[in-house]
Coordinates of C-alpha atoms and ligand atoms in Angstrom, one line a residue:
M1 CA -26.0 -5.9 -30.3
D2 CA -29.8 -6.2 -30.2
N3 CA -31.6 -3.1 -31.6
S4 CA -34.8 -3.9 -29.8
L5 CA -33.1 -3.2 -26.5
P6 CA -32.4 0.3 -25.0
P7 CA -28.9 1.7 -25.7
L8 CA -26.0 0.2 -23.7
T9 CA -28.0 -2.9 -22.8
L10 CA -27.3 -6.6 -23.5
S11 CA -29.8 -9.4 -23.7
A12 CA -29.6 -12.0 -20.9
D13 CA -28.0 -14.5 -23.2
N14 CA -25.3 -12.0 -24.3
M15 CA -24.7 -11.0 -20.7
R16 CA -24.2 -14.7 -19.7
A17 CA -21.8 -15.3 -22.6
L18 CA -19.7 -12.2 -21.7
A19 CA -19.7 -13.1 -18.0
T20 CA -18.5 -16.6 -18.9
Q21 CA -15.7 -15.2 -21.0
V22 CA -14.7 -12.8 -18.2
S23 CA -14.8 -15.5 -15.5
E24 CA -12.6 -17.8 -17.7
L25 CA -10.1 -14.9 -18.1
I26 CA -10.0 -14.3 -14.4
V27 CA -9.6 -18.0 -13.4
E28 CA -6.9 -18.4 -16.1
H29 CA -5.1 -15.4 -14.5
F30 CA -5.1 -16.8 -11.0
T31 CA -4.1 -20.3 -12.0
S32 CA -1.4 -19.5 -14.6
L33 CA 0.2 -16.6 -12.9
P34 CA 3.3 -18.4 -11.5
Q35 CA 4.2 -19.7 -15.0
L36 CA 4.0 -16.3 -16.6
P37 CA 6.8 -13.8 -16.8
V38 CA 6.5 -11.2 -14.1
T39 CA 6.8 -8.5 -16.7
R40 CA 7.0 -8.4 -20.5
P41 CA 7.4 -4.8 -21.5
A42 CA 6.0 -3.6 -24.8
T43 CA 7.4 -1.0 -27.1
M44 CA 5.7 2.4 -27.3
S45 CA 5.3 2.1 -31.1
G46 CA 3.7 -1.3 -30.8
L47 CA 1.3 0.0 -28.2
N48 CA 0.4 3.0 -30.3
Q49 CA -0.3 0.7 -33.2
G50 CA -2.4 -1.7 -31.2
L51 CA -4.3 0.8 -29.0
G52 CA -3.9 4.3 -30.3
E53 CA -7.2 4.4 -32.3
P54 CA -9.8 7.0 -33.2
L55 CA -13.0 7.3 -31.2
P56 CA -15.1 4.3 -32.0
T57 CA -18.4 5.2 -33.8
Q58 CA -19.6 1.7 -34.5
P59 CA -20.0 -1.3 -32.2
T60 CA -17.2 -4.0 -32.2
P61 CA -18.0 -7.6 -31.2
V62 CA -16.7 -8.1 -27.6
P63 CA -14.7 -11.2 -28.4
Q64 CA -12.6 -9.2 -30.8
L65 CA -12.0 -6.6 -28.1
F66 CA -10.9 -9.2 -25.7
S67 CA -8.4 -10.4 -28.2
Q68 CA -7.1 -6.9 -28.7
L69 CA -6.8 -6.5 -24.9
K70 CA -5.0 -9.7 -24.5
T71 CA -2.4 -9.0 -27.2
H72 CA -1.7 -5.4 -26.3
V73 CA -2.5 -5.1 -22.6
F74 CA -2.8 -8.3 -20.6
D75 CA 0.2 -10.0 -22.2
H76 CA 2.4 -7.1 -21.4
M77 CA 1.4 -6.3 -17.9
T78 CA 3.6 -6.0 -14.9
H79 CA 2.0 -8.4 -12.5
L80 CA 2.3 -7.0 -9.0
D81 CA 0.4 -10.0 -7.7
H82 CA 3.0 -12.4 -9.2
P83 CA 4.7 -14.7 -6.6
R84 CA 8.1 -13.5 -7.9
N85 CA 7.3 -9.8 -7.8
F86 CA 9.5 -8.4 -5.1
A87 CA 9.5 -4.8 -6.3
F88 CA 8.0 -1.8 -4.6
V89 CA 5.2 -3.1 -2.4
P90 CA 3.6 -6.2 -4.0
G91 CA -0.2 -6.5 -4.2
P92 CA -0.7 -10.2 -3.7
S93 CA -4.6 -9.9 -3.8
N94 CA -6.9 -12.9 -3.6
F95 CA -9.6 -14.4 -5.7
V96 CA -12.5 -14.1 -3.2
S97 CA -12.0 -10.3 -2.9
A98 CA -11.7 -10.0 -6.7
M99 CA -15.2 -11.6 -6.9
A100 CA -16.4 -9.1 -4.3
D101 CA -15.2 -6.3 -6.5
A102 CA -17.0 -7.8 -9.5
I103 CA -20.2 -7.9 -7.4
A104 CA -19.8 -4.4 -6.0
A105 CA -19.2 -3.0 -9.6
S106 CA -22.0 -5.0 -11.1
L107 CA -24.6 -4.0 -8.5
N108 CA -23.1 -0.5 -8.7
V109 CA -23.3 -0.1 -4.9
F110 CA -23.3 3.4 -3.6
S111 CA -21.6 3.7 -0.2
G112 CA -21.8 7.4 0.4
G113 CA -25.0 7.9 2.2
F114 CA -28.1 5.9 3.1
L115 CA -31.9 6.5 3.2
G116 CA -32.3 4.5 6.3
P117 CA -30.6 1.6 8.0
S118 CA -28.6 -0.2 5.3
G119 CA -26.7 -3.5 5.1
V120 CA -24.1 -1.8 2.9
A121 CA -23.3 0.7 5.7
Q122 CA -23.4 -2.0 8.3
I123 CA -20.8 -4.1 6.4
E124 CA -18.4 -1.2 6.3
L125 CA -19.1 -0.4 10.0
T126 CA -18.5 -4.0 11.0
T127 CA -15.4 -4.4 8.9
V128 CA -13.8 -1.2 10.2
E129 CA -14.7 -2.4 13.7
W130 CA -12.8 -5.7 12.9
L131 CA -9.8 -3.7 11.8
R132 CA -10.0 -1.5 14.9
E133 CA -9.9 -4.6 17.0
L134 CA -7.0 -6.2 15.0
F135 CA -5.0 -2.9 15.4
H136 CA -5.9 -2.7 19.1
F137 CA -7.5 0.7 18.8
P138 CA -9.8 1.8 21.6
A139 CA -13.6 1.3 21.4
E140 CA -14.3 5.0 20.7
A141 CA -12.1 4.8 17.5
G142 CA -13.5 4.6 14.1
G143 CA -12.6 5.0 10.5
L144 CA -13.5 4.5 6.9
F145 CA -12.3 2.9 3.7
V146 CA -10.5 5.1 1.2
S147 CA -8.7 4.5 -2.1
G148 CA -5.3 3.6 -0.7
G149 CA -2.5 4.5 1.6
S150 CA -1.9 8.0 0.2
M151 CA -5.5 8.9 0.8
A152 CA -5.5 7.3 4.3
N153 CA -2.5 9.4 5.2
M154 CA -4.0 12.6 3.8
T155 CA -7.3 11.9 5.6
G156 CA -5.5 11.4 8.9
L157 CA -3.5 14.6 8.4
A158 CA -6.6 16.6 7.5
V159 CA -8.2 15.5 10.8
A160 CA -5.0 16.5 12.6
R161 CA -5.1 19.9 11.0
H162 CA -8.7 20.4 12.0
V163 CA -8.4 19.2 15.5
M164 CA -5.1 20.7 16.4
L165 CA -5.1 23.9 14.5
A166 CA -8.8 24.5 13.8
N167 CA -7.5 24.6 10.2
N168 CA -5.4 27.7 10.8
T169 CA -2.1 26.5 9.4
T170 CA -0.1 29.7 9.8
N171 CA 3.4 28.8 11.0
A172 CA 2.2 25.3 11.9
A173 CA 5.0 22.6 11.5
V174 CA 4.9 18.9 11.0
Y175 CA 7.8 16.4 11.6
F176 CA 8.8 13.1 10.1
S177 CA 11.9 11.2 9.0
D178 CA 13.6 11.3 5.7
Q179 CA 12.4 7.7 5.2
T180 CA 8.8 8.7 5.2
H181 CA 6.7 7.9 2.1
S182 CA 6.3 10.7 -0.4
S183 CA 2.5 10.5 0.0
V184 CA 2.9 12.3 3.4
A185 CA 4.6 15.3 1.9
K186 CA 2.2 15.2 -1.1
G187 CA -0.8 15.1 1.3
L188 CA 0.5 18.0 3.3
R189 CA 1.1 20.1 0.2
I190 CA -2.5 19.4 -0.9
L191 CA -3.7 20.4 2.6
G192 CA -2.0 23.8 2.2
F193 CA 1.3 23.4 4.1
Q194 CA 4.3 25.1 2.5
Q195 CA 7.8 23.7 2.3
F196 CA 9.0 25.7 5.4
Q197 CA 6.4 24.0 7.5
I198 CA 7.5 20.5 6.6
R199 CA 10.4 19.1 8.7
K200 CA 12.0 16.1 7.1
L201 CA 14.5 15.0 9.7
P202 CA 17.6 12.8 9.1
S203 CA 16.9 9.2 10.3
D204 CA 19.2 7.2 12.5
K205 CA 21.6 4.4 11.5
R206 CA 18.6 2.0 11.4
F207 CA 16.6 4.4 9.2
R208 CA 14.3 5.3 12.1
L209 CA 13.1 8.7 13.2
C210 CA 15.5 9.9 15.9
L211 CA 13.7 11.1 19.0
D212 CA 16.6 13.4 20.1
T213 CA 16.7 15.1 16.7
L214 CA 13.0 15.5 16.8
R215 CA 13.0 17.0 20.3
Q216 CA 15.8 19.5 19.5
R217 CA 14.1 20.5 16.3
I218 CA 10.7 21.1 17.9
A219 CA 12.3 23.1 20.7
A220 CA 14.2 25.3 18.3
D221 CA 11.1 25.8 16.1
R222 CA 9.1 26.9 19.1
L223 CA 11.7 29.5 19.9
Q224 CA 11.4 30.8 16.3
G225 CA 7.6 31.2 16.6
M226 CA 6.7 28.0 14.7
V227 CA 3.7 26.0 15.9
P228 CA 4.6 22.3 16.0
F229 CA 1.4 20.3 15.8
C230 CA 2.0 16.8 14.3
V231 CA 4.5 14.0 14.1
V232 CA 4.2 11.4 11.4
A233 CA 5.8 8.0 12.3
N234 CA 6.4 5.0 10.2
A235 CA 5.1 1.6 10.9
G236 CA 7.3 0.0 8.3
T237 CA 9.1 2.2 5.8
T238 CA 8.9 1.4 2.1
N239 CA 12.7 1.4 1.7
T240 CA 13.7 -1.0 4.5
G241 CA 10.7 -1.9 6.6
A242 CA 12.1 0.1 9.5
V243 CA 9.7 1.0 12.3
D244 CA 10.0 4.3 14.1
P245 CA 10.0 4.1 18.0
L246 CA 6.2 4.2 18.2
L247 CA 5.9 3.9 21.9
D248 CA 8.5 6.6 22.7
L249 CA 7.0 8.8 20.1
H250 CA 3.5 8.4 21.6
H251 CA 4.8 9.5 25.1
F252 CA 6.7 12.4 23.5
C253 CA 3.8 13.6 21.5
K254 CA 1.5 13.3 24.5
A255 CA 3.8 15.3 26.7
E256 CA 4.3 18.0 24.0
G257 CA 0.7 18.3 23.0
L258 CA 1.3 16.9 19.4
W259 CA -0.8 14.8 17.2
L260 CA 0.8 11.4 16.3
H261 CA -0.2 10.1 12.8
V262 CA 1.3 6.7 12.0
D263 CA 1.8 5.6 8.4
G264 CA 1.1 1.9 8.5
A265 CA 0.4 1.6 4.8
Y266 CA 3.2 -0.8 4.2
G267 CA 4.0 -2.6 7.5
G268 CA 1.0 -1.8 9.7
S269 CA -0.9 -5.0 8.8
A270 CA 1.8 -7.1 10.2
V271 CA 0.4 -6.3 13.7
I272 CA -2.0 -9.1 13.3
S273 CA 0.8 -11.6 13.3
E274 CA 2.7 -12.6 16.4
Q275 CA 6.1 -11.4 15.2
G276 CA 4.7 -8.2 13.8
R277 CA 2.8 -7.3 17.0
K278 CA 6.1 -7.2 18.9
V279 CA 7.9 -5.1 16.3
L280 CA 4.9 -2.6 16.0
E281 CA 4.4 -2.1 19.7
G282 CA 2.7 1.3 20.3
I283 CA 0.9 1.4 16.9
E284 CA -2.3 1.2 18.8
L285 CA -1.5 4.6 20.5
A286 CA -1.6 6.7 17.4
D287 CA -4.1 9.5 17.1
S288 CA -4.6 8.5 13.5
L289 CA -3.4 5.5 11.5
G290 CA -3.2 5.0 7.7
I291 CA -3.4 1.3 6.6
D292 CA -3.6 -0.2 3.2
P293 CA -5.5 -3.5 2.8
H294 CA -4.5 -3.6 -0.9
K295 CA -1.0 -4.3 0.2
W296 CA -0.5 -6.7 3.1
L297 CA -4.1 -7.6 3.7
F298 CA -4.2 -9.1 0.3
Q299 CA -7.0 -7.1 -1.3
P300 CA -7.2 -6.1 -4.9
Y301 CA -6.7 -2.4 -5.7
E302 CA -8.1 0.0 -4.5
I303 CA -8.7 -0.1 -0.8
G304 CA -7.0 1.9 2.0
C305 CA -8.3 2.5 5.5
V306 CA -7.9 5.3 8.0
L307 CA -8.5 4.7 11.7
I308 CA -9.0 7.7 14.0
R309 CA -8.7 7.4 17.8
N310 CA -11.8 9.5 18.4
R311 CA -14.2 8.7 15.5
E312 CA -16.2 12.0 16.1
H313 CA -13.1 13.9 14.8
L314 CA -13.7 12.5 11.3
K315 CA -17.2 13.9 11.2
D316 CA -16.1 17.2 12.7
T317 CA -13.5 17.5 10.0
F318 CA -15.5 16.5 6.9
K319 CA -19.2 17.0 7.4
V320 CA -20.6 19.7 5.1
S321 CA -24.4 20.0 4.8
A322 CA -26.3 20.6 1.5
E323 CA -30.0 21.0 0.9
Y324 CA -30.1 18.1 -1.6
L325 CA -28.5 15.8 1.0
K326 CA -30.8 16.7 3.9
I327 CA -32.8 13.6 3.3
L328 CA -29.8 11.5 4.3
E329 CA -29.9 13.1 7.8
Q330 CA -33.4 12.1 8.7
N331 CA -32.3 9.0 10.6
S332 CA -29.8 10.2 13.2
E333 CA -28.7 6.6 13.9
Q334 CA -27.6 6.1 10.3
V335 CA -23.9 6.6 9.4
N336 CA -23.4 8.4 6.1
F337 CA -19.8 7.8 5.1
C338 CA -19.8 11.0 2.9
D339 CA -19.7 12.9 6.3
Y340 CA -16.5 11.0 7.3
G341 CA -14.2 11.6 4.4
V342 CA -13.6 13.4 1.1
Q343 CA -15.8 11.3 -1.2
L344 CA -19.6 11.6 -1.6
T345 CA -20.0 9.0 -4.2
R346 CA -18.0 6.0 -3.2
G347 CA -18.0 2.3 -4.1
F348 CA -18.5 -0.7 -1.9
R349 CA -14.8 -1.2 -1.0
A350 CA -15.7 -2.8 2.3
L351 CA -17.3 -5.8 0.7
K352 CA -14.0 -7.3 -0.4
M353 CA -12.4 -7.0 3.0
W354 CA -15.5 -8.3 4.7
L355 CA -16.0 -11.2 2.3
S356 CA -12.4 -12.4 2.4
L357 CA -12.2 -12.1 6.2
K358 CA -15.4 -14.2 6.4
A359 CA -14.4 -16.7 3.8
F360 CA -10.9 -17.4 5.0
G361 CA -11.0 -16.4 8.6
V362 CA -8.4 -14.1 10.3
E363 CA -6.1 -17.0 11.0
A364 CA -5.4 -17.4 7.3
F365 CA -4.5 -13.7 7.1
R366 CA -2.2 -14.2 10.1
D367 CA -0.5 -17.2 8.4
A368 CA -0.1 -15.4 5.1
I369 CA 1.5 -12.4 6.8
T370 CA 3.9 -14.7 8.8
I371 CA 5.0 -16.3 5.5
G372 CA 5.9 -12.9 4.1
I373 CA 8.0 -12.0 7.2
R374 CA 9.8 -15.4 7.1
N375 CA 10.5 -15.2 3.3
A376 CA 12.7 -12.2 3.9
E377 CA 14.4 -13.9 6.8
H378 CA 15.0 -16.9 4.5
I379 CA 16.6 -14.7 1.9
E380 CA 18.8 -13.2 4.6
Y381 CA 19.9 -16.7 5.7
M382 CA 20.8 -17.6 2.1
L383 CA 22.7 -14.3 1.5
R384 CA 24.7 -14.6 4.7
A385 CA 26.0 -18.0 3.5
D386 CA 27.7 -16.5 0.5
P387 CA 30.5 -13.8 0.7
C388 CA 29.4 -12.3 -2.7
W389 CA 26.5 -10.6 -0.8
D390 CA 26.6 -7.7 1.6
I391 CA 23.4 -7.3 3.7
V392 CA 22.7 -3.6 3.9
T393 CA 19.6 -3.9 6.1
P394 CA 18.5 -7.2 7.6
A395 CA 15.0 -8.7 7.0
Q396 CA 12.5 -6.4 8.7
L397 CA 8.7 -6.8 8.2
G398 CA 9.2 -8.7 4.9
I399 CA 11.8 -6.4 3.4
I400 CA 15.6 -7.0 2.9
T401 CA 18.2 -4.8 1.2
F402 CA 21.5 -6.1 0.0
R403 CA 24.3 -5.7 -2.6
F404 CA 26.4 -7.9 -4.8
V405 CA 30.0 -7.1 -3.9
A406 CA 33.2 -8.0 -5.8
E407 CA 36.8 -7.4 -4.8
G408 CA 38.5 -4.3 -6.2
M409 CA 35.3 -2.3 -6.9
D410 CA 34.8 1.2 -5.6
E411 CA 31.5 2.6 -4.5
N412 CA 30.6 4.0 -7.9
A413 CA 31.3 0.6 -9.6
L414 CA 29.2 -1.2 -7.0
N415 CA 26.3 1.2 -7.5
T416 CA 26.4 0.7 -11.3
L417 CA 26.7 -3.1 -10.9
N418 CA 23.8 -3.4 -8.5
D419 CA 21.5 -1.2 -10.6
R420 CA 22.5 -3.4 -13.5
L421 CA 21.6 -6.6 -11.7
A422 CA 18.1 -5.2 -11.0
R423 CA 17.7 -4.3 -14.7
E424 CA 18.9 -7.8 -15.8
I425 CA 16.5 -9.7 -13.6
I426 CA 13.6 -7.5 -14.8
L427 CA 14.6 -8.2 -18.4
S428 CA 14.8 -11.9 -17.7
G429 CA 11.1 -11.8 -16.8
Y430 CA 11.7 -14.3 -14.0
A431 CA 11.5 -11.9 -11.1
L432 CA 10.9 -8.3 -10.5
L433 CA 13.1 -6.3 -8.0
S434 CA 13.1 -2.5 -7.5
P435 CA 16.5 -1.2 -6.3
T436 CA 16.7 1.7 -3.9
I437 CA 19.3 4.1 -2.5
L438 CA 20.3 4.1 1.1
N439 CA 22.8 6.7 2.3
G440 CA 24.1 7.0 -1.2
K441 CA 24.5 3.2 -1.7
H442 CA 22.5 1.7 -4.6
V443 CA 21.1 -1.5 -3.2
L444 CA 18.9 -4.4 -4.2
R445 CA 15.7 -4.6 -2.3
M446 CA 13.2 -7.5 -2.0
C447 CA 9.8 -7.2 -0.5
T448 CA 8.5 -10.7 0.0
I449 CA 4.9 -10.4 1.2
N450 CA 3.2 -12.6 -1.4
P451 CA 2.2 -15.8 0.5
R452 CA 2.2 -17.7 -2.8
T453 CA 6.0 -17.2 -3.2
T454 CA 7.7 -20.6 -2.9
P455 CA 11.1 -21.4 -1.4
E456 CA 12.3 -22.3 -4.9
D457 CA 11.2 -18.8 -6.2
L458 CA 13.4 -17.2 -3.5
Q459 CA 16.3 -19.6 -4.1
Y460 CA 16.4 -19.3 -7.8
T461 CA 16.0 -15.5 -7.7
V462 CA 19.1 -15.2 -5.5
Q463 CA 21.0 -17.6 -7.8
L464 CA 20.0 -15.7 -10.8
L465 CA 21.1 -12.4 -9.3
K466 CA 24.5 -14.0 -8.4
K467 CA 24.8 -15.4 -12.0
F468 CA 24.2 -11.9 -13.4
G469 CA 26.7 -10.4 -10.9
E470 CA 29.4 -12.8 -11.8
S471 CA 28.8 -12.5 -15.5
F472 CA 29.9 -8.8 -15.7
P473 CA 33.7 -8.5 -15.9
V474 CA 35.2 -6.1 -13.3
S475 CA 36.5 -3.8 -16.1
V476 CA 33.0 -3.5 -17.5
Q477 CA 31.3 -3.0 -14.1
Ligands
PLP1 C1 4.8 3.4 3.7 C2 3.8 3.8 2.6 N1 2.9 4.8 2.8 C3 2.1 5.2 1.8 C4 2.0 4.5 0.6 C5 1.0 5.0 -0.4 O1 0.1 4.0 -0.6 P1 -0.9 4.0 -1.9 O2 0.1 3.6 -3.0 O3 -1.8 2.9 -1.6 O4 -1.5 5.3 -2.1 C6 2.9 3.5 0.4 C7 2.9 2.8 -0.9 O5 3.7 1.9 -1.2 C8 3.8 3.1 1.4 O6 4.7 2.1 1.2

C-alpha cells in the first residue's frame, strides 16, 4: 500500500494489477466450470481454521488474500451456474452481465433518484419496457428491478394491499395453492397478514390451484365476514413447474373483484419462447407479476423484477416525501425509482439486463430458454425407456420429477432409496440434484434450465443415478 495516497486508495498501477488478477479469475471461472465438480463441500472445522480470524489491524497483500479465498471459499463452492447443477432453480448467468455488474459496482451507480434527466434512469425505464413487451403487458403497465423473486412478490402484494384494502388488512384474506413458493407466505407475514388470513388451498392432481376449491373457499369466507382481496397464482411452481389456470383465474378474479398476483419467478420467463407462451397463456392478464431475471433470464444474482398492470399504483403505494429528498422532485418528468419500491439507495441492476439483451439480442434468450425446456423433455424420454424409473410429473417448463423403483419395495423404502440417490450424486460431485416431496412421495427432481448443459451431461447423470440405485441391495434400502 502507498502511504502517500489517502486511506483506502490504490495507485493506478496497483489498481491495474488487481483488475488483471480479478479478470483472470473470472475468465478462468467461466471457461473451466464444466470440468469442475458441481460441489465440493468443506468441513466446518477446516473453514473455521481457514477463515475464522480476528479483525485485521494491518494490511495484507491482496495476492495472499486471493490465495486464501481460493483455498477456503472458491474451491468449495456450490456452483449454481454449473451445467450439471439441476438442483433448486439454477442460476445459469452469463459473462456479459457479470461484466455489467462489475461496472455498476465500480462506478458505484446510484439508481434511487435523479437530479434531472439521467441515462441511468432511462436504461431502467427502457429495460422494464422491454420486459413489459416480452410479457405482453399493456402500455400503461410499469415496474422496477428489485433484489429477486421474493422481493418482487412482496412488492406486488404490497401494491395489492394498498389498492384493494387501502392498507386496512382487518379480516382480509389471500388465496393460493399449497405449491406456492414460501416467499409469498413470508411476504404476506412481513406485510402484516396473520395466519388466519392466509388460505393455502390443496392443489389438484397436477399440482395446480383448483378453481372450484378456490370458489368454494371464497364464498364460505365471505359468509364468515372475511374480506377476500387477492389470489396468488403460479406461473411455474418450484416443485414441478406446474402452471395454475391463469386465464380462468383472471376471469374469476375479475368477476369477484379480486387482485390477481402471478408468481412468475421460476417459470414466467419461458413466456418469451414459443412453447412457454402457450403454457403460460393468461400471464399477461395479471394485476401484478413477479419475475426473476437471475433465474431463467440468465442474469447473475441479484435481480428480480415486478410488473404492475397500472404503473401509477406503484407510486401510490410507495412514495413518501422527505425534505432532504425534495430536490429530486424538481423535474416532474424525471422518474425516481425510490418512489416506486422499498429501496431508496439501490444499485444499477438494470445495466446487466440491458447490456446482455443488447449484446446477444432477444433471439439468443429465446433459444436458451427453449434448450432448457427441451432438456427436461429429453430426460423424460430417456427415463421412459427404462422400467427402473417412475415418472412422477412429466417435463414441464424445464422441470421433471421421478423415482428409482425396484420390485418388492414399499413406499418407505422407496423414499429412503431416492433420498439416498440424491445424496450420492451430490457426494460424487458430478451433478447436483435437490429431491422434493410430492403427496408424501420422496422424488428426484431435475431443473434443466442451463443452456450450457450438454446431452452427455443429461445422459451420464441419469446413468449415474441408475448405477447408484442398483448398487444398494434391497435389504439395505
Ligand atoms: C416460484 C418461485 N417464487 C419465488 C422464488 C423466490 O425467488 P428469490 O430466491 O429470487 O427471492 C423462487 C425461488 O426459487 C421461486 O422458484
